[in-house]
Short mmCIF file of C-alpha atoms in Angstrom, two decimals:
data_model
loop_
_atom_site.label_atom_id
_atom_site.label_comp_id
_atom_site.label_asym_id
_atom_site.label_seq_id
_atom_site.Cartn_x
_atom_site.Cartn_y
_atom_site.Cartn_z
CA MET A 18 157.36 143.27 49.63
CA GLY A 19 160.09 140.05 48.92
CA LYS A 20 160.89 140.34 52.31
CA LEU A 21 157.78 140.77 54.48
CA SER A 22 155.76 137.80 52.29
CA SER A 23 158.82 136.01 53.52
CA THR A 24 157.61 136.67 57.22
CA LEU A 25 154.72 136.26 56.48
CA TRP A 26 154.47 132.76 55.50
CA LEU A 27 156.85 131.97 58.62
CA ILE A 28 154.40 133.05 61.03
CA LEU A 29 151.56 131.70 59.33
CA PHE A 30 152.63 128.42 57.92
CA VAL A 31 156.12 127.40 59.49
CA LEU A 32 155.14 128.36 62.37
CA PRO A 33 152.12 126.63 63.42
CA GLN A 34 153.36 123.77 62.04
CA GLN A 35 157.17 123.51 64.40
CA VAL A 36 154.89 124.57 67.68
CA LEU A 37 151.88 121.64 66.55
CA ALA A 38 154.52 118.55 65.80
CA ASN A 39 155.15 117.61 69.06
CA SER A 40 151.78 118.40 70.70
CA GLN A 41 149.91 115.41 71.88
CA PHE A 42 146.44 116.90 70.64
CA ASN A 43 147.30 116.61 67.02
CA MET A 44 148.16 113.98 64.68
CA ARG A 45 151.91 111.80 64.23
CA LYS A 46 154.27 112.81 61.87
CA GLY A 47 154.57 108.77 62.23
CA VAL A 48 157.57 107.20 60.28
CA THR A 49 156.91 106.63 57.01
CA ASP A 50 156.76 109.03 53.70
CA ILE A 51 153.15 108.70 53.41
CA SER A 52 152.76 109.63 57.18
CA ASN A 53 154.40 113.15 56.64
CA ASP A 54 152.22 113.16 53.40
CA VAL A 55 149.60 112.85 55.47
CA TYR A 56 150.25 115.34 58.28
CA GLN A 57 152.24 118.43 56.25
CA LEU A 58 148.45 118.20 54.03
CA HIS A 59 146.76 117.78 57.08
CA MET A 60 149.21 120.88 58.28
CA THR A 61 148.11 123.06 55.27
CA ILE A 62 144.25 122.46 55.48
CA PHE A 63 144.59 123.24 58.61
CA ILE A 64 146.05 126.68 58.04
CA ILE A 65 144.08 127.52 55.02
CA CYS A 66 140.54 126.74 57.63
CA CYS A 67 142.35 129.12 59.79
CA VAL A 68 143.28 131.86 58.18
CA ILE A 69 140.03 131.84 56.00
CA GLY A 70 138.13 131.68 59.65
CA VAL A 71 140.04 134.78 60.82
CA ILE A 72 139.77 136.83 57.69
CA VAL A 73 135.81 136.02 57.39
CA PHE A 74 135.14 137.23 60.93
CA ALA A 75 137.43 139.94 60.60
CA VAL A 76 135.90 141.75 58.22
CA MET A 77 132.13 140.08 59.94
CA PHE A 78 133.26 142.39 62.88
CA TRP A 79 134.30 145.02 61.01
CA ALA A 80 131.11 145.24 59.18
CA LEU A 81 129.17 144.98 62.05
CA ILE A 82 131.31 147.49 64.07
CA HIS A 83 131.80 150.16 61.37
CA HIS A 84 128.63 149.63 59.48
CA ARG A 85 125.95 149.50 62.13
CA LYS A 86 122.80 151.26 61.95
CA SER A 87 123.65 153.29 65.03
CA LYS A 88 125.88 155.26 63.40
CA GLY A 89 123.84 156.06 60.75
CA ALA A 90 124.25 153.22 58.20
CA LYS A 91 122.57 152.55 55.41
CA PRO A 92 122.86 148.44 53.15
CA ALA A 93 123.62 148.60 50.46
CA GLN A 94 121.75 146.56 47.41
CA PHE A 95 124.12 144.59 45.36
CA HIS A 96 122.17 141.17 45.64
CA GLU A 97 121.96 141.55 42.04
CA SER A 98 125.68 142.10 40.98
CA THR A 99 126.86 140.15 38.78
CA LYS A 100 130.72 140.65 39.72
CA VAL A 101 129.80 140.13 43.29
CA GLU A 102 128.69 136.60 42.37
CA ILE A 103 131.26 135.44 39.96
CA LEU A 104 133.31 136.43 42.62
CA TRP A 105 132.11 134.56 46.13
CA THR A 106 131.70 131.72 43.50
CA ALA A 107 135.86 131.44 42.21
CA ILE A 108 137.12 132.49 45.17
CA PRO A 109 135.98 129.49 47.05
CA PHE A 110 135.86 126.56 43.87
CA VAL A 111 139.95 128.19 43.79
CA ILE A 112 140.87 127.11 47.31
CA LEU A 113 139.61 123.53 47.33
CA ILE A 114 140.95 123.61 44.27
CA ALA A 115 144.74 124.20 46.01
CA MET A 116 143.54 122.34 48.51
CA ALA A 117 142.50 118.92 46.60
CA VAL A 118 145.90 118.40 44.20
CA PRO A 119 147.85 117.63 46.37
CA ALA A 120 145.20 115.39 48.63
CA THR A 121 144.38 113.90 45.79
CA LYS A 122 148.04 113.26 45.42
CA THR A 123 148.48 111.87 48.40
CA LEU A 124 145.40 109.17 48.24
CA ILE A 125 146.50 108.07 44.51
CA SER A 126 150.70 107.10 46.38
CA MET A 127 148.62 105.41 49.63
CA GLU A 128 147.10 103.39 47.40
CA ASP A 129 149.38 102.63 44.91
CA ALA A 130 150.82 98.98 46.59
CA SER A 131 153.00 97.88 43.21
CA LYS A 132 156.58 97.29 43.24
CA ALA A 133 156.43 96.23 46.74
CA ASP A 134 159.81 94.00 47.77
CA LEU A 135 157.83 92.26 50.06
CA THR A 136 154.29 90.99 50.49
CA ILE A 137 152.31 90.40 54.12
CA LYS A 138 148.80 88.63 54.49
CA ILE A 139 146.91 89.64 57.62
CA THR A 140 143.20 87.59 58.18
CA GLY A 141 141.87 89.70 61.34
CA SER A 142 139.96 86.87 63.74
CA GLN A 143 138.32 87.29 67.15
CA TRP A 144 139.89 88.07 68.41
CA LYS A 145 143.76 88.06 67.36
CA TRP A 146 146.03 89.00 64.13
CA HIS A 147 147.33 86.03 61.68
CA TYR A 148 150.93 87.32 59.46
CA GLU A 149 151.19 85.41 56.92
CA TYR A 150 154.64 85.65 54.80
CA MET A 151 153.79 85.26 51.06
CA GLY A 152 157.05 83.02 50.06
CA GLU A 153 158.52 82.73 53.14
CA ASP A 154 156.36 79.57 54.58
CA VAL A 155 156.55 81.72 57.79
CA ALA A 156 152.84 82.52 59.70
CA PHE A 157 151.85 83.00 62.75
CA TYR A 158 149.44 84.42 65.45
CA SER A 159 149.58 87.63 67.07
CA ILE A 160 147.69 87.93 71.04
CA LEU A 161 147.65 90.38 73.82
CA SER A 162 149.78 89.35 76.12
CA THR A 163 148.71 91.80 78.78
CA PRO A 164 148.56 90.01 82.21
CA GLN A 165 144.81 89.09 82.67
CA ASP A 166 145.93 90.67 86.35
CA GLN A 167 145.85 93.57 84.90
CA ILE A 168 142.78 93.39 83.20
CA SER A 169 141.48 92.82 86.09
CA ASN A 170 142.51 95.98 88.45
CA GLN A 171 144.76 93.55 90.15
CA ALA A 172 147.66 94.60 89.15
CA ASP A 173 149.57 98.31 88.11
CA LYS A 174 148.78 98.60 84.88
CA THR A 175 151.71 100.08 82.55
CA ASN A 176 152.56 102.49 79.58
CA THR A 177 151.39 99.88 77.29
CA TYR A 178 148.38 98.16 79.01
CA LEU A 179 146.14 96.48 76.11
CA LEU A 180 149.28 96.85 73.16
CA GLU A 181 151.63 94.16 74.46
CA VAL A 182 151.73 91.19 72.21
CA ASP A 183 153.52 87.29 72.28
CA LYS A 184 154.57 87.51 68.68
CA PRO A 185 155.39 90.99 66.86
CA LEU A 186 154.75 91.41 63.27
CA VAL A 187 159.01 92.19 61.88
CA LEU A 188 159.12 94.50 59.16
CA PRO A 189 162.19 95.56 57.65
CA ILE A 190 163.20 98.92 57.14
CA ASN A 191 163.66 100.86 53.63
CA LYS A 192 161.41 98.39 51.90
CA LYS A 193 158.43 98.46 50.40
CA VAL A 194 155.68 95.69 52.35
CA ARG A 195 152.71 94.85 50.73
CA PHE A 196 149.73 94.22 52.96
CA LEU A 197 146.86 91.94 52.00
CA MET A 198 143.82 92.41 54.34
CA THR A 199 141.30 89.64 54.68
CA SER A 200 138.79 89.03 58.23
CA ASP A 201 138.08 84.81 59.20
CA ASP A 202 134.35 86.41 60.69
CA VAL A 203 133.58 90.06 61.04
CA ILE A 204 134.72 92.95 59.92
CA HIS A 205 138.00 94.26 61.51
CA SER A 206 140.18 97.48 60.58
CA TRP A 207 144.24 97.45 60.63
CA TRP A 208 145.47 100.12 61.56
CA VAL A 209 148.96 101.45 62.65
CA PRO A 210 149.25 105.90 62.93
CA ASP A 211 153.05 105.80 62.64
CA PHE A 212 152.80 104.37 59.34
CA ALA A 213 149.47 106.26 58.28
CA VAL A 214 147.99 103.13 57.63
CA LYS A 215 144.17 101.60 58.36
CA LYS A 216 143.06 99.60 56.60
CA ASP A 217 139.45 97.17 56.85
CA ALA A 218 140.25 93.46 56.95
CA ASN A 219 136.84 92.54 55.49
CA PRO A 220 135.48 87.86 55.51
CA GLY A 221 135.17 86.74 52.23
CA PHE A 222 137.13 90.32 50.23
CA ILE A 223 141.08 90.76 50.15
CA ASN A 224 142.03 94.75 50.84
CA GLU A 225 145.59 96.27 50.26
CA THR A 226 147.54 98.77 51.39
CA TRP A 227 151.35 99.22 51.61
CA THR A 228 153.82 101.14 53.75
CA LYS A 229 157.79 101.81 53.68
CA ILE A 230 159.15 102.11 57.19
CA ASN A 231 162.39 104.84 57.42
CA GLU A 232 163.28 104.10 60.86
CA GLU A 233 163.40 101.31 63.28
CA GLY A 234 162.16 100.58 66.45
CA ILE A 235 158.64 99.50 67.51
CA TYR A 236 154.87 101.22 66.81
CA ARG A 237 151.44 99.64 67.78
CA GLY A 238 148.22 100.29 66.59
CA GLN A 239 145.00 98.78 67.35
CA CYS A 240 142.13 97.32 65.61
CA ALA A 241 139.58 100.52 64.14
CA GLU A 242 136.60 98.53 64.17
CA LEU A 243 134.10 97.36 66.66
CA CYS A 244 134.45 93.73 66.24
CA GLY A 245 132.80 92.03 69.30
CA LYS A 246 133.19 92.17 72.61
CA ASP A 247 137.16 92.01 73.14
CA HIS A 248 137.46 94.10 70.03
CA GLY A 249 140.04 96.34 72.61
CA PHE A 250 141.47 93.54 72.90
CA MET A 251 143.19 93.15 69.83
CA PRO A 252 146.46 95.31 69.65
CA VAL A 253 148.73 95.77 66.71
CA VAL A 254 152.87 95.57 67.26
CA VAL A 255 155.26 96.00 64.65
CA GLU A 256 158.93 95.74 64.97
CA ALA A 257 160.52 97.58 62.68
CA LYS A 258 164.31 96.16 62.00
CA SER A 259 167.44 97.08 59.96
CA GLU A 260 167.49 94.59 56.11
CA GLN A 261 169.92 92.28 57.63
CA ALA A 262 168.88 92.28 60.89
CA PHE A 263 165.03 91.68 59.49
CA THR A 264 167.09 88.32 57.20
CA ASP A 265 168.31 87.42 59.81
CA TRP A 266 165.03 86.99 62.44
CA LEU A 267 163.40 85.33 59.00
CA GLN A 268 166.30 82.65 59.15
CA GLN A 269 165.68 81.86 62.57
CA ALA A 270 161.66 82.08 62.06
CA LYS A 271 161.94 79.40 59.12
CA GLN A 272 164.56 77.28 61.62
CA ALA A 273 161.95 77.42 64.61
CA LYS A 274 158.76 76.09 62.58
CA LYS A 275 161.69 73.38 61.48
CA THR A 276 162.31 72.43 65.41
CA ALA A 277 158.92 73.33 66.92
CA ALA A 278 157.56 70.42 63.35
CA ALA A 279 160.58 67.32 64.68
CA ALA A 280 159.82 68.08 68.48
CA ASP A 281 156.39 67.30 67.73
CA ALA A 282 156.92 64.38 65.63
CA ALA A 283 158.73 63.60 69.04
CA LEU A 284 156.42 63.66 70.29
CA LEU A 285 153.79 61.36 68.83
CA ASP A 286 155.17 58.08 70.33
CA GLN A 287 155.05 59.35 73.64
CA THR A 288 152.26 59.85 76.93
CA LEU A 289 152.58 62.41 78.63
CA PRO A 290 151.66 62.72 82.51
CA LYS A 291 148.34 64.28 83.43
CA GLU A 292 150.21 66.67 86.14
CA GLU A 293 152.11 68.27 82.69
CA LEU A 294 148.94 68.08 80.65
CA MET A 295 147.09 69.84 82.92
CA VAL A 296 149.31 72.57 83.61
CA LEU A 297 150.24 73.02 80.21
CA GLY A 298 146.70 73.02 79.23
CA GLU A 299 145.70 76.02 82.14
CA GLN A 300 147.61 77.95 80.41
CA VAL A 301 147.26 77.51 77.00
CA TYR A 302 143.42 78.60 78.22
CA MET A 303 144.02 81.21 79.71
CA ALA A 304 145.47 82.44 76.93
CA SER A 305 143.32 81.38 73.90
CA CYS A 306 140.02 80.25 75.33
CA ALA A 307 139.62 82.24 79.41
CA ALA A 308 138.42 85.69 76.84
CA CYS A 309 135.19 83.75 75.65
CA HIS A 310 134.58 80.80 78.20
CA GLN A 311 135.77 82.87 81.22
CA PRO A 312 139.08 81.17 83.15
CA THR A 313 135.95 79.67 85.72
CA GLY A 314 134.19 77.46 82.74
CA MET A 315 131.25 79.72 82.80
CA GLY A 316 131.28 81.15 79.72
CA LEU A 317 128.49 84.37 79.17
CA PRO A 318 124.91 82.97 78.58
CA GLY A 319 123.61 83.41 75.16
CA VAL A 320 126.57 84.83 74.08
CA PHE A 321 129.34 81.31 75.02
CA PRO A 322 128.52 78.72 76.47
CA ALA A 323 129.61 77.15 79.72
CA LEU A 324 132.31 74.62 78.92
CA LYS A 325 131.60 73.37 83.19
CA GLY A 326 129.56 70.44 82.76
CA ASN A 327 128.77 70.83 79.13
CA PRO A 328 128.16 68.02 76.79
CA VAL A 329 130.66 67.73 74.36
CA VAL A 330 133.61 68.67 76.93
CA LEU A 331 132.13 65.28 78.90
CA GLY A 332 131.27 63.40 76.33
CA ASP A 333 132.88 61.70 72.92
CA ILE A 334 137.13 62.77 73.26
CA ASN A 335 136.42 63.04 69.60
CA ASP A 336 134.28 64.85 68.73
CA HIS A 337 135.65 67.14 71.83
CA ILE A 338 138.95 67.66 69.30
CA ASP A 339 136.78 68.03 66.41
CA VAL A 340 135.41 70.97 67.86
CA VAL A 341 138.58 72.29 69.23
CA ILE A 342 141.16 72.04 66.08
CA ASN A 343 138.23 72.90 63.28
CA GLY A 344 136.72 75.45 65.15
CA ARG A 345 132.68 75.43 64.26
CA PRO A 346 131.40 77.18 61.29
CA GLY A 347 128.85 79.75 61.70
CA THR A 348 130.01 80.82 65.77
CA ALA A 349 132.58 82.58 67.20
CA MET A 350 134.63 78.93 67.72
CA GLN A 351 137.82 78.40 65.75
CA ALA A 352 139.74 76.82 64.07
CA PHE A 353 142.71 75.82 66.83
CA VAL A 354 144.20 73.59 64.71
CA LYS A 355 146.92 76.70 62.89
CA GLN A 356 147.16 78.28 66.25
CA LEU A 357 148.54 75.87 69.28
CA SER A 358 150.79 72.93 68.67
CA ILE A 359 149.47 69.44 68.97
CA LYS A 360 150.97 69.30 72.70
CA GLN A 361 149.15 72.74 73.51
CA LEU A 362 146.53 71.10 71.37
CA ALA A 363 146.01 68.07 73.39
CA ALA A 364 147.33 69.77 76.94
CA VAL A 365 143.91 72.37 76.51
CA VAL A 366 141.79 69.11 75.95
CA THR A 367 143.24 67.91 78.61
CA TYR A 368 142.63 70.46 80.73
CA LYS A 369 138.75 71.12 80.03
CA ARG A 370 138.12 67.79 80.59
CA ASN A 371 138.99 67.89 84.06
CA ALA A 372 138.91 71.38 85.33
CA TRP A 373 136.17 72.71 86.89
CA GLY A 374 134.85 69.33 88.27
CA ASN A 375 134.12 67.85 84.88
CA ASP A 376 136.63 65.44 85.97
CA THR A 377 136.45 63.09 82.90
CA GLY A 378 140.06 61.32 83.72
CA ASP A 379 140.68 61.86 79.97
CA MET A 380 143.72 62.25 79.03
CA ILE A 381 144.56 63.18 75.90
CA GLN A 382 148.13 62.19 74.00
CA PRO A 383 149.68 64.43 71.05
CA SER A 384 149.34 61.28 68.95
CA GLN A 385 145.43 61.41 69.55
CA ILE A 386 145.56 64.89 68.24
CA GLN A 387 147.74 64.73 65.00
CA ALA A 388 145.25 61.61 64.46
CA ALA A 389 142.08 63.59 64.67
CA ILE A 390 144.11 66.63 62.12
CA ASP A 391 144.98 63.74 59.29
CA ALA A 392 141.66 62.68 59.17
CA THR A 393 140.35 65.75 58.77
CA SER A 394 142.63 66.29 56.02
CA GLU A 395 141.84 63.65 54.17
CA ALA A 396 138.44 63.93 54.46
CA LYS A 397 139.29 67.48 52.73
#
């Protein structure tokens, strides 16, 4: 009897999980303990449901065949049977409890973000992610890096089409990482299937979740909440490194920030030529502005204003700079002061004021950008 039970367990539970583990139609096992727990829970409940379905339909078809009218079967009258009523209530109740216990344990574990080794604030912003390593003075935006010619069907698409970013989120393996989720504008959702992590980022609220990665590698996900025109262009890329490699990367990131600050300071006494500003400005515009205002500067009527002939772009320089660095509250126009360097800001404003026939001849210098940033800080 024991051998028969072991064989049935192997056939009903173990073999289906092994067969379906690598199927493209099934959930991923992932690279965290929680993702494995979710997978095992999914498979267990799936198999229980399949077994119930097989038993129910087997009994039903057996009854239809062996108790049909042509064989002279007479219907039994047991609708007043207390035993039957108790039985078909108790059995589903026991099955549901058996499924609810492991499901509850897994859900509680998923929500327990305490005792974390590292905390990262994730802010959704149309249409990019901002990562801030709390207490480490490291923060950056992660932006889609898929080439525009692939998006416009002018080049072949890669296997990671729309799942590439300029700066991935870097995490250590074997460390519990706590995520704080929020949003600058609308509801987003940070989702990485291999971690079994999917959490909404709501404006004005902080949600939390966590992960602990077991394997080094690159893991990809997407925004899973419809968040506007470029919802499909908001990928998540996580690079999991060894603990030592992560420590080295963190130190390099801190040093890079200091180097960038020194480079910005050196620019304050320089006058950059128009040609350099226009070349850099076009690059920045295509990466950060073209999604809304279009590469032609014509915008989307009724949604995003055209920059060609725009009164702000052609008007007072200080007003134009203020809009770019501080954004416009209540609209989709973001503040780029934390996203771009002062050189990039000077270049993109110069480009907008001289591209598409605007031809104002204005050349914005990094010192003007820094003055505007300082004025904003003093006003606050």
